[in-house]
Coordinates of C-alpha atoms and ligand atoms in Angstrom, one line a residue:
M1 CA -25.6 -7.9 -9.3
A2 CA -23.1 -8.3 -12.2
A3 CA -19.5 -8.1 -11.2
R4 CA -18.0 -4.7 -11.8
K5 CA -15.4 -4.5 -14.6
A6 CA -12.4 -2.3 -15.3
K7 CA -11.3 -1.9 -18.9
L8 CA -7.7 -1.4 -20.0
I9 CA -7.2 -0.2 -23.6
V10 CA -3.8 -0.9 -25.1
D11 CA -3.4 0.2 -28.7
D12 CA -6.6 -1.2 -30.3
K13 CA -7.1 -4.0 -27.7
T14 CA -9.5 -3.7 -24.8
I15 CA -8.9 -6.0 -21.8
E16 CA -11.4 -6.5 -19.0
F17 CA -10.7 -7.2 -15.3
D18 CA -12.9 -7.8 -12.3
V19 CA -13.1 -5.1 -9.7
L20 CA -13.1 -6.6 -6.2
S21 CA -14.3 -5.0 -3.0
G22 CA -13.0 -5.7 0.5
T23 CA -14.8 -4.9 3.7
L24 CA -12.9 -1.6 4.0
G25 CA -10.5 0.3 1.8
P26 CA -10.3 1.1 -1.9
D27 CA -11.6 -1.4 -4.5
V28 CA -9.0 -3.5 -6.1
I29 CA -8.6 -4.4 -9.8
D30 CA -7.7 -8.0 -10.3
I31 CA -5.1 -7.9 -13.0
S32 CA -3.8 -11.4 -12.5
S33 CA -4.9 -12.5 -16.0
L34 CA -3.0 -9.6 -17.7
H35 CA 0.1 -11.7 -18.4
S36 CA -2.0 -13.9 -20.7
H37 CA -2.5 -10.9 -22.9
G38 CA 1.3 -10.3 -23.1
Y39 CA 1.7 -7.5 -20.6
F40 CA 2.8 -7.0 -17.0
T41 CA 2.1 -4.0 -14.8
Y42 CA 5.0 -1.9 -13.5
D43 CA 4.7 -0.6 -10.0
S44 CA 8.1 0.2 -8.5
G45 CA 7.8 0.2 -4.6
F46 CA 4.4 -1.4 -4.8
N47 CA 2.6 1.9 -4.5
S48 CA -0.6 0.6 -6.0
T49 CA -0.3 -3.1 -5.7
A50 CA -2.2 -5.4 -3.3
A51 CA -0.1 -8.7 -3.2
C52 CA -2.5 -10.7 -1.1
E53 CA -5.9 -10.9 0.6
S54 CA -5.9 -10.6 4.4
K55 CA -8.3 -10.3 7.3
I56 CA -5.8 -9.3 9.9
T57 CA -4.9 -5.6 9.9
F58 CA -6.4 -2.6 8.1
I59 CA -4.9 0.9 7.6
D60 CA -6.5 4.0 6.3
G61 CA -3.5 6.3 5.7
D62 CA -5.5 9.4 4.9
K63 CA -7.7 9.2 8.0
G64 CA -4.9 7.9 10.3
V65 CA -6.8 4.6 11.1
L66 CA -5.1 1.4 12.2
L67 CA -7.3 -1.7 13.1
Y68 CA -6.2 -5.1 14.3
R69 CA -8.9 -7.5 13.4
G70 CA -11.3 -4.6 13.4
Y71 CA -10.3 -3.1 16.8
P72 CA -8.8 0.5 16.7
I73 CA -5.2 0.6 17.9
E74 CA -6.1 3.4 20.4
Q75 CA -8.6 1.1 22.2
L76 CA -6.2 -1.8 22.2
A77 CA -3.3 0.4 23.5
S78 CA -5.5 1.8 26.3
H79 CA -7.4 -1.3 27.4
S80 CA -5.6 -4.4 26.3
N81 CA -2.2 -5.9 26.8
F82 CA 0.4 -7.4 24.5
L83 CA -0.5 -11.1 25.0
E84 CA -4.2 -10.5 24.5
V85 CA -3.3 -8.6 21.3
C86 CA -1.1 -11.6 20.2
Y87 CA -4.1 -13.9 20.7
L88 CA -6.3 -11.6 18.8
L89 CA -3.9 -11.3 15.8
L90 CA -3.3 -15.0 15.7
N91 CA -6.9 -16.2 16.2
G92 CA -9.1 -13.4 14.9
E93 CA -11.1 -12.8 18.1
L94 CA -10.4 -11.5 21.6
P95 CA -9.9 -14.4 24.1
D96 CA -12.4 -15.2 26.9
K97 CA -10.8 -15.6 30.3
P98 CA -9.9 -19.4 30.1
S99 CA -8.5 -19.0 26.6
Y100 CA -6.4 -16.0 27.7
E101 CA -5.1 -17.9 30.7
Q102 CA -4.2 -20.9 28.6
F103 CA -2.5 -18.8 26.0
S104 CA -0.5 -16.9 28.6
K105 CA 0.5 -20.2 30.1
D106 CA 1.5 -21.7 26.7
I107 CA 3.7 -18.6 26.0
T108 CA 5.3 -18.6 29.5
H109 CA 6.2 -22.3 29.1
H110 CA 8.0 -21.8 25.8
T111 CA 10.2 -18.9 26.9
M112 CA 13.4 -20.8 27.6
V113 CA 15.8 -21.5 24.7
H114 CA 17.6 -24.8 24.1
E115 CA 20.9 -24.9 26.0
Q116 CA 22.8 -25.4 22.7
I117 CA 21.6 -22.0 21.6
R118 CA 23.8 -20.4 24.2
H119 CA 26.9 -21.7 22.3
F120 CA 25.8 -19.8 19.2
F121 CA 26.4 -16.6 21.0
N122 CA 30.1 -17.4 21.7
G123 CA 30.7 -17.4 18.0
F124 CA 29.8 -13.7 17.6
R125 CA 32.0 -10.8 18.4
R126 CA 31.0 -9.0 21.6
D127 CA 30.6 -5.8 19.6
A128 CA 28.3 -7.4 16.9
H129 CA 25.1 -5.5 16.2
P130 CA 22.3 -7.3 18.1
M131 CA 20.2 -7.4 14.9
A132 CA 23.1 -9.4 13.3
I133 CA 22.9 -11.8 16.1
M134 CA 19.1 -12.0 16.1
V135 CA 18.9 -12.8 12.4
G136 CA 21.3 -15.6 12.9
V137 CA 19.9 -17.1 16.1
V138 CA 16.2 -16.9 14.9
G139 CA 17.1 -18.6 11.6
A140 CA 19.0 -21.2 13.6
L141 CA 15.9 -22.1 15.6
S142 CA 14.8 -24.3 12.7
A143 CA 17.8 -26.5 13.5
F144 CA 16.3 -27.2 17.0
Y145 CA 12.6 -27.8 16.3
H146 CA 12.5 -30.5 13.6
D147 CA 9.5 -31.8 15.4
T148 CA 7.2 -28.9 14.2
L149 CA 8.5 -28.0 10.8
D150 CA 5.7 -29.5 8.7
I151 CA 4.0 -26.3 7.5
K152 CA 1.0 -28.2 6.2
N153 CA 0.2 -29.3 9.8
P154 CA -1.9 -26.7 11.7
E155 CA -0.7 -28.0 15.0
H156 CA 2.9 -27.6 14.0
R157 CA 2.2 -24.1 12.8
A158 CA 0.6 -23.2 16.1
I159 CA 3.5 -24.6 18.2
S160 CA 6.0 -22.7 16.0
A161 CA 4.0 -19.5 16.5
L162 CA 4.0 -20.0 20.3
R163 CA 7.7 -20.8 20.3
L164 CA 8.6 -17.7 18.3
I165 CA 6.5 -15.3 20.3
A166 CA 7.8 -16.8 23.6
K167 CA 11.5 -17.0 22.7
M168 CA 12.0 -13.6 21.0
P169 CA 12.3 -11.7 24.3
T170 CA 14.7 -14.3 25.7
I171 CA 16.9 -14.1 22.5
A172 CA 16.7 -10.3 22.4
A173 CA 17.9 -10.0 26.0
M174 CA 20.6 -12.6 25.4
C175 CA 21.9 -10.4 22.5
Y176 CA 22.2 -7.5 25.0
K177 CA 23.7 -9.5 27.9
Y178 CA 26.3 -11.0 25.6
S179 CA 27.4 -7.5 24.4
I180 CA 28.0 -6.3 27.9
G181 CA 29.6 -9.5 29.2
Q182 CA 26.9 -10.3 31.8
P183 CA 25.4 -13.7 32.4
F184 CA 22.2 -14.6 30.5
M185 CA 19.2 -14.4 32.7
Q186 CA 16.6 -17.2 32.6
P187 CA 13.0 -16.1 32.0
M188 CA 10.8 -15.9 35.1
N189 CA 7.3 -17.4 34.8
K190 CA 5.5 -15.2 37.4
L191 CA 6.3 -12.0 35.4
S192 CA 4.2 -10.4 32.7
Y193 CA 5.7 -10.5 29.1
A194 CA 7.1 -7.0 29.3
E195 CA 8.3 -7.4 32.9
N196 CA 10.0 -10.6 32.0
F197 CA 11.8 -8.9 29.2
L198 CA 13.0 -6.1 31.5
H199 CA 14.1 -8.8 34.0
M200 CA 16.2 -10.6 31.4
M201 CA 17.6 -7.3 30.1
F202 CA 18.5 -5.5 33.3
G203 CA 18.4 -8.2 36.1
T204 CA 21.4 -10.0 37.4
P205 CA 21.7 -13.2 39.4
C206 CA 23.0 -11.1 42.3
E207 CA 19.7 -9.5 43.3
E208 CA 16.0 -9.5 42.8
M209 CA 14.8 -6.8 40.4
T210 CA 12.0 -4.3 41.1
F211 CA 9.9 -2.9 38.3
D212 CA 8.6 0.6 37.7
P213 CA 5.0 -0.1 36.5
V214 CA 5.1 3.0 34.2
L215 CA 8.1 1.5 32.4
A216 CA 6.7 -2.0 32.1
K217 CA 3.4 -0.6 30.9
A218 CA 5.2 1.7 28.3
L219 CA 7.1 -1.3 27.0
D220 CA 3.9 -3.4 26.7
R221 CA 2.4 -0.5 24.7
I222 CA 5.4 -0.3 22.4
F223 CA 4.9 -4.1 21.8
I224 CA 1.2 -3.5 21.0
L225 CA 1.8 -0.6 18.7
H226 CA 4.4 -2.5 16.7
A227 CA 2.6 -5.9 16.7
D228 CA 1.4 -5.7 13.1
H229 CA 1.1 -3.3 10.2
E230 CA -0.4 -5.1 7.2
Q231 CA 1.8 -5.6 4.2
N232 CA 4.9 -3.6 5.1
A233 CA 8.3 -4.4 3.7
S234 CA 9.3 -7.0 6.4
T235 CA 5.8 -8.7 6.4
S236 CA 5.9 -8.9 2.6
T237 CA 9.3 -10.5 2.9
V238 CA 8.0 -13.1 5.4
R239 CA 5.1 -13.8 3.0
L240 CA 7.3 -14.1 0.0
A241 CA 9.8 -16.4 1.8
G242 CA 6.8 -18.4 3.1
S243 CA 5.3 -18.8 -0.4
T244 CA 8.3 -21.0 -1.3
G245 CA 7.3 -23.4 1.5
A246 CA 10.2 -22.4 3.8
N247 CA 9.9 -23.1 7.5
P248 CA 8.5 -20.3 9.8
F249 CA 11.9 -19.7 11.6
A250 CA 13.6 -19.1 8.2
C251 CA 10.8 -16.8 7.1
I252 CA 10.8 -14.8 10.3
S253 CA 14.6 -14.5 10.1
A254 CA 14.1 -13.1 6.6
G255 CA 11.6 -10.6 8.0
I256 CA 14.1 -9.5 10.7
G257 CA 16.6 -8.8 7.9
A258 CA 14.1 -6.7 6.0
L259 CA 13.1 -4.8 9.2
W260 CA 16.7 -3.8 9.9
G261 CA 17.0 -1.0 7.3
P262 CA 16.6 2.6 8.4
A263 CA 13.6 3.3 6.1
H264 CA 11.7 0.6 8.1
G265 CA 12.3 -0.7 11.6
G266 CA 15.9 0.7 11.8
A267 CA 14.3 4.2 12.0
N268 CA 14.0 4.1 15.8
E269 CA 17.7 3.6 16.1
A270 CA 18.4 6.1 13.4
V271 CA 16.3 8.8 15.3
L272 CA 18.5 8.6 18.3
N273 CA 21.7 8.6 16.2
M274 CA 20.3 11.7 14.3
L275 CA 19.5 13.5 17.6
H276 CA 23.1 12.9 18.8
E277 CA 24.4 14.1 15.4
I278 CA 22.3 17.3 15.7
G279 CA 23.7 17.7 19.2
D280 CA 22.2 21.0 20.2
V281 CA 18.9 22.9 19.8
S282 CA 20.9 25.7 18.0
Q283 CA 21.7 23.2 15.2
I284 CA 18.2 22.1 14.4
H285 CA 17.6 24.7 11.6
K286 CA 20.8 23.6 9.8
F287 CA 19.5 19.9 9.8
I288 CA 16.0 20.9 8.8
E289 CA 17.5 22.8 5.8
R290 CA 19.6 19.7 4.9
A291 CA 16.5 17.5 5.0
K292 CA 14.8 19.9 2.6
D293 CA 17.7 20.1 0.2
P294 CA 17.0 17.7 -2.7
K295 CA 20.8 17.4 -3.3
D296 CA 21.4 16.2 0.2
T297 CA 20.6 12.6 1.1
F298 CA 19.9 13.5 4.8
R299 CA 16.3 12.9 5.9
L300 CA 14.7 13.6 9.2
M301 CA 14.5 10.2 10.7
G302 CA 11.2 9.3 12.4
F303 CA 9.3 11.6 10.0
G304 CA 7.1 10.5 7.1
H305 CA 5.4 7.3 6.2
R306 CA 4.5 5.5 3.0
V307 CA 0.9 5.0 4.0
Y308 CA 0.0 7.6 6.7
K309 CA -0.3 10.9 5.0
N310 CA -2.3 12.7 7.8
Y311 CA -0.9 11.3 11.0
D312 CA 0.4 8.0 12.3
P313 CA -2.2 6.8 14.9
R314 CA 0.5 4.8 16.6
A315 CA 2.6 8.0 17.0
K316 CA -0.3 9.7 18.7
V317 CA -0.4 7.0 21.4
M318 CA 3.3 6.7 21.6
R319 CA 3.8 10.4 22.1
E320 CA 1.6 10.2 25.2
T321 CA 3.5 7.2 26.6
C322 CA 6.8 9.0 25.8
H323 CA 5.8 11.9 28.0
E324 CA 4.7 9.6 30.8
V325 CA 8.0 7.8 30.7
L326 CA 10.1 11.0 30.6
E327 CA 8.1 12.2 33.6
A328 CA 8.6 8.9 35.5
V329 CA 12.3 8.8 35.0
G330 CA 12.8 12.5 35.5
A331 CA 14.2 13.0 32.0
H332 CA 12.1 15.9 30.9
N333 CA 15.0 18.3 31.2
D334 CA 17.5 16.0 29.6
P335 CA 19.1 18.0 26.8
L336 CA 18.6 15.2 24.2
F337 CA 14.9 14.9 24.9
K338 CA 14.5 18.7 24.9
L339 CA 16.2 18.7 21.5
A340 CA 13.7 16.0 20.3
M341 CA 10.7 18.0 21.4
E342 CA 12.0 21.2 19.8
L343 CA 12.7 19.3 16.6
E344 CA 9.2 17.9 16.6
R345 CA 7.8 21.5 17.2
I346 CA 9.8 23.1 14.4
A347 CA 9.2 20.3 11.8
L348 CA 5.5 20.3 12.5
Q349 CA 5.4 24.0 11.5
D350 CA 7.8 23.9 8.6
E351 CA 6.1 24.5 5.2
Y352 CA 8.1 21.7 3.5
F353 CA 7.1 19.1 6.1
V354 CA 3.5 20.3 6.2
E355 CA 3.1 20.4 2.4
K356 CA 4.6 16.9 2.0
K357 CA 2.6 15.6 4.9
L358 CA 5.6 14.4 6.8
Y359 CA 4.5 13.9 10.4
P360 CA 6.5 12.2 13.2
N361 CA 5.9 8.5 12.9
V362 CA 5.8 5.9 15.8
D363 CA 9.5 5.4 15.7
F364 CA 10.3 9.0 16.5
Y365 CA 8.6 8.6 19.9
S366 CA 9.4 4.9 20.5
G367 CA 13.2 5.7 20.1
I368 CA 13.0 8.5 22.7
T369 CA 10.9 6.3 25.0
L370 CA 13.2 3.3 24.8
S371 CA 16.2 5.5 25.4
A372 CA 14.5 7.0 28.5
I373 CA 13.7 3.4 29.8
G374 CA 17.5 2.8 29.6
I375 CA 17.5 0.5 26.5
P376 CA 20.7 1.0 24.5
T377 CA 20.2 2.5 21.0
N378 CA 21.3 -0.6 19.1
M379 CA 18.6 -2.7 20.8
F380 CA 15.7 -0.6 19.5
T381 CA 15.2 -2.4 16.2
V382 CA 15.6 -5.7 18.1
I383 CA 12.6 -4.7 20.2
F384 CA 10.6 -3.8 17.1
A385 CA 11.4 -7.3 15.7
L386 CA 10.4 -8.9 19.0
A387 CA 7.0 -7.1 18.9
R388 CA 6.4 -7.6 15.1
T389 CA 7.0 -11.4 15.4
V390 CA 3.4 -12.0 16.2
G391 CA 2.3 -10.0 13.1
W392 CA 4.7 -11.9 10.9
V393 CA 3.6 -15.2 12.3
A394 CA -0.1 -14.4 12.0
Q395 CA 0.3 -13.2 8.4
W396 CA 2.4 -16.2 7.5
N397 CA -0.1 -18.6 9.0
E398 CA -3.0 -16.9 7.3
M399 CA -1.2 -17.4 3.9
I400 CA -0.3 -21.0 4.5
S401 CA -3.8 -21.9 5.8
N402 CA -5.4 -20.7 2.6
P403 CA -4.8 -21.4 -1.1
Y404 CA -1.6 -19.5 -2.1
R405 CA 0.9 -19.4 -5.0
L406 CA 4.6 -18.9 -5.1
G407 CA 5.3 -15.2 -5.0
R408 CA 7.2 -14.3 -8.1
P409 CA 7.2 -10.6 -9.3
R410 CA 8.1 -9.8 -12.9
Q411 CA 10.2 -6.9 -14.2
L412 CA 10.6 -4.2 -16.8
Y413 CA 13.9 -5.3 -18.4
T414 CA 16.1 -2.5 -19.7
G415 CA 19.4 -4.3 -20.1
Y416 CA 21.2 -5.5 -23.3
K417 CA 19.4 -7.4 -25.9
E418 CA 20.8 -10.9 -26.7
R419 CA 24.5 -10.7 -27.8
N420 CA 27.3 -13.1 -28.5
Y421 CA 30.0 -14.0 -26.0
V422 CA 33.4 -12.4 -26.9
K423 CA 36.6 -14.2 -26.0
M424 CA 38.8 -12.4 -23.5
T425 CA 41.6 -11.9 -26.0
E426 CA 39.2 -10.1 -28.4
R427 CA 37.6 -7.7 -25.9
Ligands
LIG501 N1 12.8 13.9 5.7 C1 12.9 14.8 4.6 N2 12.2 14.6 3.4 C2 11.4 13.5 3.4 C3 11.3 12.6 4.4 C4 12.0 12.8 5.6 N3 11.9 12.0 6.7 N4 10.5 11.6 4.1 C5 10.0 11.8 2.8 N5 10.6 13.0 2.4 C6 10.4 13.6 1.1 C7 11.1 13.0 0.0 O1 12.4 13.5 -0.2 C8 10.2 13.2 -1.2 O2 10.4 14.5 -1.6 P1 10.2 14.8 -3.2 O3 8.8 14.5 -3.5 O4 10.6 16.3 -3.3 O5 11.1 13.9 -4.0 C9 8.8 13.1 -0.6 O6 9.0 13.5 0.8 C10 8.2 11.7 -0.6 O7 9.1 10.8 -0.1 P2 9.3 9.3 -0.6 O8 10.6 8.8 -0.2 O9 8.9 9.2 -2.1 O10 8.1 8.6 0.2 P3 8.0 7.1 0.6 O11 6.6 6.8 0.9 O12 8.8 6.2 -0.3 O13 8.9 7.1 2.0 C11 9.6 6.7 4.2 C12 8.4 6.8 3.2 C13 9.1 6.3 5.6 C14 10.7 5.7 3.7 C15 10.2 8.2 4.3 O14 9.3 9.1 4.7 C16 11.5 8.2 5.1 O15 12.6 7.9 4.6 N6 11.4 8.6 6.5 C17 12.4 8.5 7.4 C18 12.6 7.1 7.9 C19 11.6 6.6 8.9 O16 11.3 7.3 9.8 N7 11.0 5.4 8.6 C20 10.1 4.8 9.6 C21 8.8 4.5 9.0 S1 7.6 4.1 10.3 C22 8.1 2.6 10.9 C23 7.7 1.5 10.0 O17 6.4 1.3 9.9 O18 8.5 0.8 9.5

């Protein structure tokens, strides 16, 4: 069958492009040759631009579908665990038992950080935001693992992936322990990935910690739901940084920086801050009105999504987990959580939110859940970064393992035309 073509007519010139089909999702017009005709496309915010080919994650925003390597997120959240999902995202297939056991062992044996990394923490103020510390410490990992920085070597890439996934919980918990002046806890090999994180966050050397299985399970689910999300802002940042040939630790550190903003991963923290700002159920209407006012910059945090225009499938799963956790910790009657549930109810019925298809996203419920687990608000985005690391690494590795080019967007220039320099005395 002849390749399908798209035609673009500019003035009296017709330019033809191939139309490419993926396995799922809309067809894609390959406009990469357009520049040779003297034009660029303009697509602010990348609304209509696919910047890469990928086999990892698929989203159908209208139908509320999210697939990791073809598996629906709901099935993975119900039947799998985070480490199995990590294996799946990295390798493309679910592991058999020996592969899973080997992978878990490999991760477990890379959880400690180099002793010198502890000294980094002393350079930060105790009240530093943990994301600020995490960006710095993860970027600094490249100074410790010179032995695996050859990005063309698949074995080096695989070890860097293991190191990053294994060390993120340790670094995240160290950020917290440093802020409250408690000793860093060493990872414990016998624990699951989520339990180990809880142990390093809330354990002390003074006594052995016990775990509420509901909370450990909820945390594992939060990790699964945040593990990957195709070409979002932070993942695109990782790919762009990676396209220059930068090492994986530097690329992931760039991704952490991009995740930090409130429009992206910072939303879970912003949700809790917003709930505190609203303060009381009686104030909800005032804030809903502010969110609807085009002259007011206030937005309902945890609502809306660039891609999901029907519902966020992660939010559906997270909502369930949120209620399980609230039940387990006896927080159903906590005024803050009651406020959150009332806000959700009112916004879901409000004409503005319904018309613009603004539904609660995953971060609305993950923020409330993390808060009920006892995680401080400023750690929420750190936990998102911890979970998303596997997605970033899988996407980076996919790019480096295939032919790729330096990422270099163009622009629509609207500044001055060429003009001559004027001496200061003549300005
Ligand atoms: N509250 C009030 N109005 C909103 C909201 C909101 N949360 N989100 C979008 N709108 C309005 C917006 O004002 C605009 O109205 P109009 O058409 O009249 O100008 C319209 O809806 C479309 O918004 P947009 O900003 O053009 O849409 P976008 O796709 O660029 O934004 C978003 C997506 C997630 C940045 C935005 O919905 C938002 O700021 N939400 C709050 C932050 C948030 O929860 N982010 C987490 C996303 S999920 C986690 C992740 O995957 O990173």
